[in-house]
PDB file of C-alpha atoms (C1' of nucleotides) in Angstrom:
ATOM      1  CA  UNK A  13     -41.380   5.337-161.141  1.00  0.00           C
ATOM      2  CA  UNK A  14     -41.499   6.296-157.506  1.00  0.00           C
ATOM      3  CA  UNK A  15     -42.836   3.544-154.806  1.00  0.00           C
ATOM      4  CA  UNK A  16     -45.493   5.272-152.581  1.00  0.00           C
ATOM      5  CA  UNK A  17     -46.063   4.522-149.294  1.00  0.00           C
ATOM      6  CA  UNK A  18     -49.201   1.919-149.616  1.00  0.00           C
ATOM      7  CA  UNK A  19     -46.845   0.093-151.722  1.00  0.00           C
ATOM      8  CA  UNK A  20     -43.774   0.347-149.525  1.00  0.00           C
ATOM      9  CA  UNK A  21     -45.775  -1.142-147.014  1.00  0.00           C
ATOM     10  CA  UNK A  22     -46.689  -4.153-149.376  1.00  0.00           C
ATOM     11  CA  UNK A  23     -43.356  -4.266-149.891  1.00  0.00           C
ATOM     12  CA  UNK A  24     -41.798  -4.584-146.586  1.00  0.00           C
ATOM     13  CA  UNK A  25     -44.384  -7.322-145.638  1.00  0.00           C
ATOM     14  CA  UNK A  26     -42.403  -9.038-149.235  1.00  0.00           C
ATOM     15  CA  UNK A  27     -39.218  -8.260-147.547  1.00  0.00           C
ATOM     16  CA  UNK A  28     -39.942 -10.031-144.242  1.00  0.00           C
ATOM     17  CA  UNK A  29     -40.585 -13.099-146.091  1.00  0.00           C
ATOM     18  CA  UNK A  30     -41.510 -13.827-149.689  1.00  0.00           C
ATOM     19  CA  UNK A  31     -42.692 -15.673-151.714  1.00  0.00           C
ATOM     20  CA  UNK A  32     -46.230 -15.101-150.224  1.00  0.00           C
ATOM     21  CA  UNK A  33     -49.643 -15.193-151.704  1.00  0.00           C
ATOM     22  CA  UNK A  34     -51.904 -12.283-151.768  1.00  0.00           C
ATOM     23  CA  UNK A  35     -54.087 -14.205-149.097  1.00  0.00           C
ATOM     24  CA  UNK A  36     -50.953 -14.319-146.576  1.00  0.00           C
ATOM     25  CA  UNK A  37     -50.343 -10.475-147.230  1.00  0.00           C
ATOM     26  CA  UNK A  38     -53.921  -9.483-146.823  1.00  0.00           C
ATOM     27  CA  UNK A  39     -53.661 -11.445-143.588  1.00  0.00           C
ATOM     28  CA  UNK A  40     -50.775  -9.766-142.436  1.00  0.00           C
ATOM     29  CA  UNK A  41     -51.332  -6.217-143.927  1.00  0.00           C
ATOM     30  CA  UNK A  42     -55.079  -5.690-143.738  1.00  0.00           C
ATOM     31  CA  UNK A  43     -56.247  -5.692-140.519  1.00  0.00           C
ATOM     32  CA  UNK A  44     -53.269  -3.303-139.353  1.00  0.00           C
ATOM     33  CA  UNK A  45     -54.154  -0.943-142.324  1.00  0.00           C
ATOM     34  CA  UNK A  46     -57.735  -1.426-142.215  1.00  0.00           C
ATOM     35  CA  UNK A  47     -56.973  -2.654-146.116  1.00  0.00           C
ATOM     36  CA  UNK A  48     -59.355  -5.492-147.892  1.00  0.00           C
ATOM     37  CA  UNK A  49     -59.027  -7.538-150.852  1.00  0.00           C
ATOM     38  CA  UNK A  50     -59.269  -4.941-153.750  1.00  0.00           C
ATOM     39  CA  UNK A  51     -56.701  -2.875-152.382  1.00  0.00           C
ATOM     40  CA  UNK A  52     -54.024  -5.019-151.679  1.00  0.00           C
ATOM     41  CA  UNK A  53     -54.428  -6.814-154.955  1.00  0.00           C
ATOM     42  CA  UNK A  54     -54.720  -4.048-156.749  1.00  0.00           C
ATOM     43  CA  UNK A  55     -51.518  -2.264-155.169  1.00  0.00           C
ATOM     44  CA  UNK A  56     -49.595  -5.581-155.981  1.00  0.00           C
ATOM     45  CA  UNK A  57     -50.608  -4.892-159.514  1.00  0.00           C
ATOM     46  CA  UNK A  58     -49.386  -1.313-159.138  1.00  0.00           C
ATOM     47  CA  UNK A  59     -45.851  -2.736-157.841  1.00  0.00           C
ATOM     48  CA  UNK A  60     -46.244  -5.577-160.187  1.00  0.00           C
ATOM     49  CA  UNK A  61     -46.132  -3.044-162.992  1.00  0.00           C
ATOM     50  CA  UNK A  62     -43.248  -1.146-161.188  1.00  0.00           C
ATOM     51  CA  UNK A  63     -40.935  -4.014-161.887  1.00  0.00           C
ATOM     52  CA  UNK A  64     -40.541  -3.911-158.154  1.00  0.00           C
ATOM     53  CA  UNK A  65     -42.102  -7.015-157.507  1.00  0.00           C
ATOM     54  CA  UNK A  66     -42.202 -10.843-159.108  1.00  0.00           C
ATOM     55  CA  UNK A  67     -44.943 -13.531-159.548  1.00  0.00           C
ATOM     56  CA  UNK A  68     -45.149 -16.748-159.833  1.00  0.00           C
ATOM     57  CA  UNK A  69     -47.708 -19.087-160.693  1.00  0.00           C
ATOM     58  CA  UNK A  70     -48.833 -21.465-158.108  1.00  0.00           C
ATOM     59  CA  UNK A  71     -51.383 -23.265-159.307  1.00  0.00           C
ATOM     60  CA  UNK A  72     -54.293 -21.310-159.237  1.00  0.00           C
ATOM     61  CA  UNK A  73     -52.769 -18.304-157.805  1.00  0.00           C
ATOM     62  CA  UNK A  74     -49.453 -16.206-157.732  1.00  0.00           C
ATOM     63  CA  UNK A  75     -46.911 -16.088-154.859  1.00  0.00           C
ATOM     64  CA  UNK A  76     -45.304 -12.533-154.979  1.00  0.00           C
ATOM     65  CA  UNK A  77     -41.646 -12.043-154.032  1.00  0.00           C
ATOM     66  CA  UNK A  78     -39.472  -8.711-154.424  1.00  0.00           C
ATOM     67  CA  UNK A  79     -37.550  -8.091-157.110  1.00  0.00           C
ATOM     68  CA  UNK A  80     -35.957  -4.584-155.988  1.00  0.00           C
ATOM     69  CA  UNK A  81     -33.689  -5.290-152.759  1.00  0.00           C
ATOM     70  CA  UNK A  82     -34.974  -3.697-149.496  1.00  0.00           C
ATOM     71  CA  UNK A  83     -31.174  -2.037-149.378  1.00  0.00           C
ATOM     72  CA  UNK A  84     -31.846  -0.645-152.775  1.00  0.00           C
ATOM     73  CA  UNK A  85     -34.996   0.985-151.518  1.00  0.00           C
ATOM     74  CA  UNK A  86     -33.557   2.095-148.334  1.00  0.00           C
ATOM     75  CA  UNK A  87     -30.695   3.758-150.442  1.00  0.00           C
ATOM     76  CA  UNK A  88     -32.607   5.559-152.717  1.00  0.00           C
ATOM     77  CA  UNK A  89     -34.493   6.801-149.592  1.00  0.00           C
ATOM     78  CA  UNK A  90     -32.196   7.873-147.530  1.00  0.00           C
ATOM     79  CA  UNK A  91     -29.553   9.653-149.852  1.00  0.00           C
ATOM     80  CA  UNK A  92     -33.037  11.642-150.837  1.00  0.00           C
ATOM     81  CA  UNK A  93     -33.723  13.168-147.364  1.00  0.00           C
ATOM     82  CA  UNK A  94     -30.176  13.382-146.793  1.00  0.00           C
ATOM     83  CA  UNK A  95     -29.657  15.259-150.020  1.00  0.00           C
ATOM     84  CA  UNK A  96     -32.870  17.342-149.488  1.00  0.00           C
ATOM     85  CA  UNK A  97     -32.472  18.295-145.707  1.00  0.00           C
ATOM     86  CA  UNK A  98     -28.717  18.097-145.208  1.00  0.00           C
ATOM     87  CA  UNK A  99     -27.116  19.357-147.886  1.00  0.00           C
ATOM     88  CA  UNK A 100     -25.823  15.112-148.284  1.00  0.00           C
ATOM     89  CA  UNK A 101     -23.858  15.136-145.214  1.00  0.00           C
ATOM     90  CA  UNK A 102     -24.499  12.203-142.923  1.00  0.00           C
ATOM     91  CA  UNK A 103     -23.317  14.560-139.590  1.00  0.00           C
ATOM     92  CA  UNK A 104     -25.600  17.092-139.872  1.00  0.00           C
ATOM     93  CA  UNK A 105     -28.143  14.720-139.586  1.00  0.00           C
ATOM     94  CA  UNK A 106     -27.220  13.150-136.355  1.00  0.00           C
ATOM     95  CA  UNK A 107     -26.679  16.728-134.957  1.00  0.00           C
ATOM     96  CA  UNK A 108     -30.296  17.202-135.674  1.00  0.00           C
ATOM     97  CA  UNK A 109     -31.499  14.092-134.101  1.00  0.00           C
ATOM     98  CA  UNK A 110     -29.033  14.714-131.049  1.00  0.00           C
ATOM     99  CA  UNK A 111     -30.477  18.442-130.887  1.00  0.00           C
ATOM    100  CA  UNK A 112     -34.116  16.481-130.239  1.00  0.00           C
ATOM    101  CA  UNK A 113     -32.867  14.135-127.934  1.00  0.00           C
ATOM    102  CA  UNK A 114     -33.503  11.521-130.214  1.00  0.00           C
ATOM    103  CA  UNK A 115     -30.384   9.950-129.669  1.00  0.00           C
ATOM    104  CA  UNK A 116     -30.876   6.835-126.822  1.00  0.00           C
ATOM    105  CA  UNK A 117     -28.068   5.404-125.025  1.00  0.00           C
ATOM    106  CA  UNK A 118     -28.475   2.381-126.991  1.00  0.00           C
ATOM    107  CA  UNK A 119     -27.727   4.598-130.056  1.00  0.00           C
ATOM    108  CA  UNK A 120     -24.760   6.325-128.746  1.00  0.00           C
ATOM    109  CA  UNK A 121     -23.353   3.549-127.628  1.00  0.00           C
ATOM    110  CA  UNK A 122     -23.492   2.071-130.765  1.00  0.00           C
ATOM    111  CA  UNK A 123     -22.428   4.891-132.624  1.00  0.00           C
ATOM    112  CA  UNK A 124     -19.139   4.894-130.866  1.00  0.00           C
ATOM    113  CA  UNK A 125     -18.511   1.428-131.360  1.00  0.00           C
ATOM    114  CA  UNK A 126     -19.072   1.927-134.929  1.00  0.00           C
ATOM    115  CA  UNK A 127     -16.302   5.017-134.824  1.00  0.00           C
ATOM    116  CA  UNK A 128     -14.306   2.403-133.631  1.00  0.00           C
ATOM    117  CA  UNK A 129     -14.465   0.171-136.366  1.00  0.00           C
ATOM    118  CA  UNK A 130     -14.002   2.519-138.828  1.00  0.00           C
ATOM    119  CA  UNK A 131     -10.429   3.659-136.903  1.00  0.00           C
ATOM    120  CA  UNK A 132      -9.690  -0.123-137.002  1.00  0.00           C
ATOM    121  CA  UNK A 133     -10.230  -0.942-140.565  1.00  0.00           C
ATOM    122  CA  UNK A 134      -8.430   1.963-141.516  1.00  0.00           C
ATOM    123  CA  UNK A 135      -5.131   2.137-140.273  1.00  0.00           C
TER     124      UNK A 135
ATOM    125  CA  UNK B  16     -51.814  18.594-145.093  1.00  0.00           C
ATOM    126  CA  UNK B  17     -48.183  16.970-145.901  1.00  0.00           C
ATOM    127  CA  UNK B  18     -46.199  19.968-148.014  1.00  0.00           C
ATOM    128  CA  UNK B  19     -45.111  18.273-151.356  1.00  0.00           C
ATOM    129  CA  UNK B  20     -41.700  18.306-152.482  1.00  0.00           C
ATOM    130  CA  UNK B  21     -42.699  21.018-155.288  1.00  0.00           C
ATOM    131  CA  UNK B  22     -43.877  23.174-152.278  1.00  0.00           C
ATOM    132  CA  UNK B  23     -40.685  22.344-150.144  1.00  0.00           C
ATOM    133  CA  UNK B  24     -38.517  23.821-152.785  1.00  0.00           C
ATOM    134  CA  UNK B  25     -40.212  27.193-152.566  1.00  0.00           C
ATOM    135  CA  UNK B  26     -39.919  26.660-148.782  1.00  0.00           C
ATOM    136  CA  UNK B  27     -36.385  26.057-149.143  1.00  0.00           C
ATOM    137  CA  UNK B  28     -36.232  29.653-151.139  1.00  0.00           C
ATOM    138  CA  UNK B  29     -38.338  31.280-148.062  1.00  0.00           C
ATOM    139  CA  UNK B  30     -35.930  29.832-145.689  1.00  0.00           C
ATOM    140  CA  UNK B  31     -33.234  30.896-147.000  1.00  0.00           C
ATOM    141  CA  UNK B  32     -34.305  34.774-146.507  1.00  0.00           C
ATOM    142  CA  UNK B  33     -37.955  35.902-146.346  1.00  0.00           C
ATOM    143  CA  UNK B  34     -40.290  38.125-146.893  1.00  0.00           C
ATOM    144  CA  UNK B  35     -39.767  37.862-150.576  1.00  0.00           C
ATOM    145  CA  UNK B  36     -42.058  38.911-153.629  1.00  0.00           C
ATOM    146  CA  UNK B  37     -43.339  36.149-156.231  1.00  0.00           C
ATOM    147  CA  UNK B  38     -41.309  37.529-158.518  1.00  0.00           C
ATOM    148  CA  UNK B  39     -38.411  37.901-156.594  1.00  0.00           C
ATOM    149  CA  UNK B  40     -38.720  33.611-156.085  1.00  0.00           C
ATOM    150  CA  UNK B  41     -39.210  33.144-159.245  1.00  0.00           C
ATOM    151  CA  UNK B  42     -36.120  34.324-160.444  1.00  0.00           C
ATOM    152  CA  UNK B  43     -34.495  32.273-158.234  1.00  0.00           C
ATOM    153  CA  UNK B  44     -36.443  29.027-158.756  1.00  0.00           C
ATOM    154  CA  UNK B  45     -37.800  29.207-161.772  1.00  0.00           C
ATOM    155  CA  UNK B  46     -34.854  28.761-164.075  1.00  0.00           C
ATOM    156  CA  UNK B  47     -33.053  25.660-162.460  1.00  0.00           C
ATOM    157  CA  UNK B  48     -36.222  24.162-161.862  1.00  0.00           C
ATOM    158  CA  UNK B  49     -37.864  25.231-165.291  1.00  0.00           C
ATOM    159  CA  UNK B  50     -40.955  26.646-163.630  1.00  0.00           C
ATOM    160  CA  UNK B  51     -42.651  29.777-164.695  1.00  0.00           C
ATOM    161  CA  UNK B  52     -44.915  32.379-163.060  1.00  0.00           C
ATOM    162  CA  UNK B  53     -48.292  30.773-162.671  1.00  0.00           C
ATOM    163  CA  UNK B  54     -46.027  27.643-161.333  1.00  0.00           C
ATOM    164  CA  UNK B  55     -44.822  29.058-158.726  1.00  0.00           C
ATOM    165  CA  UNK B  56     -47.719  31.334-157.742  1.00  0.00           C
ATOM    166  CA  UNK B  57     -49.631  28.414-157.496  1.00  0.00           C
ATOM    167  CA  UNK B  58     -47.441  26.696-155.113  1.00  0.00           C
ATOM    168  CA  UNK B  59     -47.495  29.725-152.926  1.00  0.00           C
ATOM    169  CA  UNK B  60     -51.512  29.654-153.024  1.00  0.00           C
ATOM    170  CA  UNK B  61     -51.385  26.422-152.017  1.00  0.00           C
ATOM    171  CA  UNK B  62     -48.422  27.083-149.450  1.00  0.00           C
ATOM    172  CA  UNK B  63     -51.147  29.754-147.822  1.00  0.00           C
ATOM    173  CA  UNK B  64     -53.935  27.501-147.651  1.00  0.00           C
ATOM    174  CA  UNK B  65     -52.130  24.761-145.801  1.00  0.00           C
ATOM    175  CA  UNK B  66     -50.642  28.044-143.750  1.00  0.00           C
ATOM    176  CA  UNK B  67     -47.068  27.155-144.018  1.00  0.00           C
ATOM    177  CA  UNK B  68     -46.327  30.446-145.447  1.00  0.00           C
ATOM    178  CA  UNK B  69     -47.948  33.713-144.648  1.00  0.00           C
ATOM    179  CA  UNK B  70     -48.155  37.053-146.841  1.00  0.00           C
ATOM    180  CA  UNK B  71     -47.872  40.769-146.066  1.00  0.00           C
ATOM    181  CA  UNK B  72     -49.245  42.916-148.634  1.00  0.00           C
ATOM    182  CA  UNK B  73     -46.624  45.328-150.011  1.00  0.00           C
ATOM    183  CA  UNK B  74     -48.379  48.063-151.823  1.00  0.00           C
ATOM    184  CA  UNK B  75     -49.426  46.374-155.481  1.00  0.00           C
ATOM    185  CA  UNK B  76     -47.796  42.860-154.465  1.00  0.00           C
ATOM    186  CA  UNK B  77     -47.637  40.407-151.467  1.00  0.00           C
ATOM    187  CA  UNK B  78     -44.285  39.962-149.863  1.00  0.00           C
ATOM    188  CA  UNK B  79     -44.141  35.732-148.804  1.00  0.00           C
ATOM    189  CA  UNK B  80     -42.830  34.419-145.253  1.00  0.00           C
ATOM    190  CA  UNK B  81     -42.298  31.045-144.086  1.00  0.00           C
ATOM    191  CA  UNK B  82     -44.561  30.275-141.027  1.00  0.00           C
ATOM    192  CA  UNK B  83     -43.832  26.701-140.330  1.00  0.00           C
ATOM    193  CA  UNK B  84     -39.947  26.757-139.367  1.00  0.00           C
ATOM    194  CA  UNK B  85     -37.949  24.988-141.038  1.00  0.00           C
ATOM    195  CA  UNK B  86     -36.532  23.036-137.883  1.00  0.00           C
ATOM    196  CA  UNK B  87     -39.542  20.999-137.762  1.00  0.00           C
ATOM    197  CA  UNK B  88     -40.215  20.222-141.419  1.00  0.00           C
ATOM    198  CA  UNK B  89     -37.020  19.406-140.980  1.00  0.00           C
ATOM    199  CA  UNK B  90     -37.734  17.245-138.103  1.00  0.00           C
ATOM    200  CA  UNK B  91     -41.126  15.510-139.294  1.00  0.00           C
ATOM    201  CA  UNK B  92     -39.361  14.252-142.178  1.00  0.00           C
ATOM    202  CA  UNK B  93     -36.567  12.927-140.588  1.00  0.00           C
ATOM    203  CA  UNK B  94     -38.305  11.096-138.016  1.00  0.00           C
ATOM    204  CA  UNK B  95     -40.798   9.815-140.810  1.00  0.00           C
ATOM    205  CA  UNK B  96     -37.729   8.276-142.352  1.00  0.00           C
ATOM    206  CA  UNK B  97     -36.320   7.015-139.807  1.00  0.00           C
ATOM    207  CA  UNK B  98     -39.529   5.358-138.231  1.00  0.00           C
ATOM    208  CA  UNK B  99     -39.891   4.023-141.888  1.00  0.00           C
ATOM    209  CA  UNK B 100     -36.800   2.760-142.445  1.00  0.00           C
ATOM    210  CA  UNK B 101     -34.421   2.201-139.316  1.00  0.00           C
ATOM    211  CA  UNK B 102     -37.025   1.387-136.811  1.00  0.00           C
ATOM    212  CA  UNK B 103     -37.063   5.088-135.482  1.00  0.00           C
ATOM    213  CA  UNK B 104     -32.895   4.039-134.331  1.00  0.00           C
ATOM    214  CA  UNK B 105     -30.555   6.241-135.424  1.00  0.00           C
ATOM    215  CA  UNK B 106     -27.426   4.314-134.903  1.00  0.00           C
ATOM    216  CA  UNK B 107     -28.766   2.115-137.800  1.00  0.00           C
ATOM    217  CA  UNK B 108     -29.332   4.453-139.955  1.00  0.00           C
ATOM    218  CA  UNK B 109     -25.913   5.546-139.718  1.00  0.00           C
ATOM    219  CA  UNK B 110     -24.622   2.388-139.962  1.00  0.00           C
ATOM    220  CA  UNK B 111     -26.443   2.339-143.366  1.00  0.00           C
ATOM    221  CA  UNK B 112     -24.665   5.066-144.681  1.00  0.00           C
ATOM    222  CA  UNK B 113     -21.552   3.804-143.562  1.00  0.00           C
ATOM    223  CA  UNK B 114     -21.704   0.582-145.233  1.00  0.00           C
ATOM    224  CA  UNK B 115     -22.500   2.600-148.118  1.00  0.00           C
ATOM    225  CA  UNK B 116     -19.018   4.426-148.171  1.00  0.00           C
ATOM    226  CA  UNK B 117     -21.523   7.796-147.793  1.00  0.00           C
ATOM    227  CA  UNK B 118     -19.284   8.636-144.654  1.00  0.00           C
ATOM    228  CA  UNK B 119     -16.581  11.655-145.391  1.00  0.00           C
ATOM    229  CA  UNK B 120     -13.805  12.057-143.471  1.00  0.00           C
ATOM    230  CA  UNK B 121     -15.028  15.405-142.240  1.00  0.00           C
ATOM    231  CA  UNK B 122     -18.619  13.295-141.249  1.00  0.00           C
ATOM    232  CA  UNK B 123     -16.304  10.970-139.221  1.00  0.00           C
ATOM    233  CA  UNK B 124     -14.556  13.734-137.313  1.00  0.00           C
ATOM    234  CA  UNK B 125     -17.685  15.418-136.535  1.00  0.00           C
ATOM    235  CA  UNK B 126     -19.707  12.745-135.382  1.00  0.00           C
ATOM    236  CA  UNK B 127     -16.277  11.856-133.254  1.00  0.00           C
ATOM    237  CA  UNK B 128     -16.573  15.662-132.244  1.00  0.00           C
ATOM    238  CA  UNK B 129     -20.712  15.398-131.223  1.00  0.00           C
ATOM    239  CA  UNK B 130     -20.226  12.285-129.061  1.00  0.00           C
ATOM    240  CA  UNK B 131     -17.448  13.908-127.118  1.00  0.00           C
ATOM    241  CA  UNK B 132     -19.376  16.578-126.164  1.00  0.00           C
ATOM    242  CA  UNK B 133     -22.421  13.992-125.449  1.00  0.00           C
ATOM    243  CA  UNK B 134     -19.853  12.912-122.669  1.00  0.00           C
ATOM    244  CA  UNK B 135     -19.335  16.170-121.514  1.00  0.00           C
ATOM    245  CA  UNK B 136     -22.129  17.590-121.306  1.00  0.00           C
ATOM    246  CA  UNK B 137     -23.816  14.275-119.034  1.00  0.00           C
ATOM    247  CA  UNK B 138     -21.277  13.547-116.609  1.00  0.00           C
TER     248      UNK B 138
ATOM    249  C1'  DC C   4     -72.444 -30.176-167.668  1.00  0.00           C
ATOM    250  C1'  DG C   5     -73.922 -26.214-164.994  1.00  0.00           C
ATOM    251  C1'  DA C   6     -73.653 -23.490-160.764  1.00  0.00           C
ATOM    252  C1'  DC C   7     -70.559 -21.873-157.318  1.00  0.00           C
ATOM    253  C1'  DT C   8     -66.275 -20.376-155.539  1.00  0.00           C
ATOM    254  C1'  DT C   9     -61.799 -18.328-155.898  1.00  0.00           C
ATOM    255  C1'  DC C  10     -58.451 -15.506-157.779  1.00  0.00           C
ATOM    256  C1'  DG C  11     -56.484 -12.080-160.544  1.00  0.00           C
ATOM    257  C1'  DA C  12     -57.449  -8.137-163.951  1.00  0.00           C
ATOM    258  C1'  DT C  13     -59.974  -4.120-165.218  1.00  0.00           C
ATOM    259  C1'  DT C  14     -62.370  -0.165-164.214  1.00  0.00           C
ATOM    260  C1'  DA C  15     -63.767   3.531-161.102  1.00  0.00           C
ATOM    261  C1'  DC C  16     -63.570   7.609-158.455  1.00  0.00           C
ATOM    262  C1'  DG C  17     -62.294  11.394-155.501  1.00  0.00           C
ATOM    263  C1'  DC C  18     -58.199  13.772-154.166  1.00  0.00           C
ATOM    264  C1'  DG C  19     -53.568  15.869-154.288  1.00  0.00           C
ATOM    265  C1'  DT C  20     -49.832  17.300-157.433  1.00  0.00           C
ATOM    266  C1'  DG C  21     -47.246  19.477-161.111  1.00  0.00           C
ATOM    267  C1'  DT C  22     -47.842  22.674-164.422  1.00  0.00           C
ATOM    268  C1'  DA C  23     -49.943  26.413-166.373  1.00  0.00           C
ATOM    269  C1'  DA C  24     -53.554  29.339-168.902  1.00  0.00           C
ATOM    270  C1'  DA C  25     -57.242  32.533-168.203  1.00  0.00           C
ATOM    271  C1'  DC C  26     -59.337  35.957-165.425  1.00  0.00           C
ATOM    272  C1'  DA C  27     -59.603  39.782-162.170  1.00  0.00           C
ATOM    273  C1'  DT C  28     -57.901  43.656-159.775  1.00  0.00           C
ATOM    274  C1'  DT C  29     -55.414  47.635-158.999  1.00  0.00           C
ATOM    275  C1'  DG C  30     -52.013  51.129-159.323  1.00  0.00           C
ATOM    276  C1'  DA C  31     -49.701  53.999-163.007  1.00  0.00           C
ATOM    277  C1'  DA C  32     -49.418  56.735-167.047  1.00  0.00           C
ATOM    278  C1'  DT C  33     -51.580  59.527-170.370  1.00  0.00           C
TER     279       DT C  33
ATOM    280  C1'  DA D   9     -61.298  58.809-166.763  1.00  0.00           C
ATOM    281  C1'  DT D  10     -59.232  55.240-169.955  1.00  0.00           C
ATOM    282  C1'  DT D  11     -55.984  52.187-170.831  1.00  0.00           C
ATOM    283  C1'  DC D  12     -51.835  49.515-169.817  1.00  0.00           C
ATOM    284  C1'  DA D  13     -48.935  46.816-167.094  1.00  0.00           C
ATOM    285  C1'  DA D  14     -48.155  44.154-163.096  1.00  0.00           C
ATOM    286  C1'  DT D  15     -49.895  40.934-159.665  1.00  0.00           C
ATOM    287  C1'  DG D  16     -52.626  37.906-157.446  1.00  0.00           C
ATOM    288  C1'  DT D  17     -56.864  34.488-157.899  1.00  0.00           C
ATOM    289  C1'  DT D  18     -59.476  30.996-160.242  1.00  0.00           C
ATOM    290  C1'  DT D  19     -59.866  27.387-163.181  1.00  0.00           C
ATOM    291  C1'  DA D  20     -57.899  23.557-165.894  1.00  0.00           C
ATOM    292  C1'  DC D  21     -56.054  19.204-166.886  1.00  0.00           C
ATOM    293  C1'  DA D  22     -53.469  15.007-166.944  1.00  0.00           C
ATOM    294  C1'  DC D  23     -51.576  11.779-163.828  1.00  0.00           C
ATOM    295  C1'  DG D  24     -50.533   9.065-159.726  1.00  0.00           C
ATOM    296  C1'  DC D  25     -52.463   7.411-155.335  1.00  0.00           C
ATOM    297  C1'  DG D  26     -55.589   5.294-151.971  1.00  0.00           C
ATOM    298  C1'  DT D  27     -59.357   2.563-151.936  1.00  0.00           C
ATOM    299  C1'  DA D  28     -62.546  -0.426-153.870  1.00  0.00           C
ATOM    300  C1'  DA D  29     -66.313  -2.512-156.726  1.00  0.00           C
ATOM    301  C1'  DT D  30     -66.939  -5.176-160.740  1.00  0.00           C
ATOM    302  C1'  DC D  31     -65.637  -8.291-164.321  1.00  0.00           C
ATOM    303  C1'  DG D  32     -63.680 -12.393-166.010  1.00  0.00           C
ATOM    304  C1'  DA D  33     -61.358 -16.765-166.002  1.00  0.00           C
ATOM    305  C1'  DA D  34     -60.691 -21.085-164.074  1.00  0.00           C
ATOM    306  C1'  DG D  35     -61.091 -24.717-161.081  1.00  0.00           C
ATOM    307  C1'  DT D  36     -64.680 -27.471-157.885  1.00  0.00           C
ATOM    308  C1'  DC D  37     -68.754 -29.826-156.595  1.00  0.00           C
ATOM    309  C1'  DG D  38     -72.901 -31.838-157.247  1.00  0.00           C
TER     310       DG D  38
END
DNA sequence: CGACTTCGATTACGCGTGTAAACATTGAAT
DNA sequence: ATTCAATGTTTACACGCGTAATCGAAGTCG
């Protein structure tokens, strides 16, 4: 089953570090979100039962950790829009975020180095 | 209201060409997504009242048009994603996909292509 | 040992979604 | 006019989601 996007952001808080109890991630999480207790604990459950997360016991608590990689996530993500919006082609895509100026120099720049690699590893 | 990705489908139909009749979308949607009628006339009720489509009465029936382009569905989506996900960078998210092996050849020569004419057209 | 605190687990509830059946309306045919 | 067929409108229903309150178990302190 799909991760939503409360969970994904209980997730990426996992990804940044983990194991954490649900204590730290309320910390971190909850005041951003405007999220208390019940909800955080109860979308850990949700993930929890998703497979997508672990816990372990410690003590009189759990610390949670990830159990499906952020890459995997990202993947699944991505190839979705990309599929859905660009008919899977990676070029379109950047043709539609150069088309909105979204593109910054940094990103160009970067861009072409990474053309470059790809003519280098490939000769 | 976000359009769901049942709703984006019949967008996707309306995009394509528009004004259509219900009918006319259903045969083109219903049998690869294994909807029927009251499906898809649903989604197009629900399509009105968030007015991303609009409807021109065509003697007995209503003839559907998209209202919110496509371009920026296309666009909110993307940048969702990418805010999500890459830190609202492209060049990251393309690197992504290229450590994923998702770049074809024909990607590669076209993003070559769009960066050339990024130098061009900002001398 | 009994009350209090601390966690996690269970239950709740309104809302959107996917999917469709039932109902209503209206033009067409007899 | 009456009835039939075609369309759109309303209602339904189970399920996941966002958000929590409540329940329950298990240490902790006096």
């Amino acid at each position: 089953m799909a991760i939503s996007e409360a969970e994904a952001i209980i997730m990426e808080v996992l990804w940044r570090a983990s194991p954490r109890s649900a204590e730290d991630i309320l910390a971190e999480v909850g005041p951003q979100q405007g999220w208390q207790e019940g909800t955080v604990k109860s979308l850990l459950n949700r993930l929890l039962k998703k497979k997508a997360v672990k816990a372990e016991r410690d003590g009189r608590r759990y610390l949670y950790a990830p159990r499906l990689p952020r890459e995997q996530y990202v993947s699944q993500e991505s190839k979705g829009l990309l599929d859905r919006l660009f008919g899977g082609r990676v070029a379109p895509l950047v043709a539609h975020f150069s088309e909105q100026r979204k593109l910054s120099k940094k990103d160009i720049a970067e861009l072409r180095k990474l053309l470059q690699e790809l003519d280098d590893e490939q000769p």
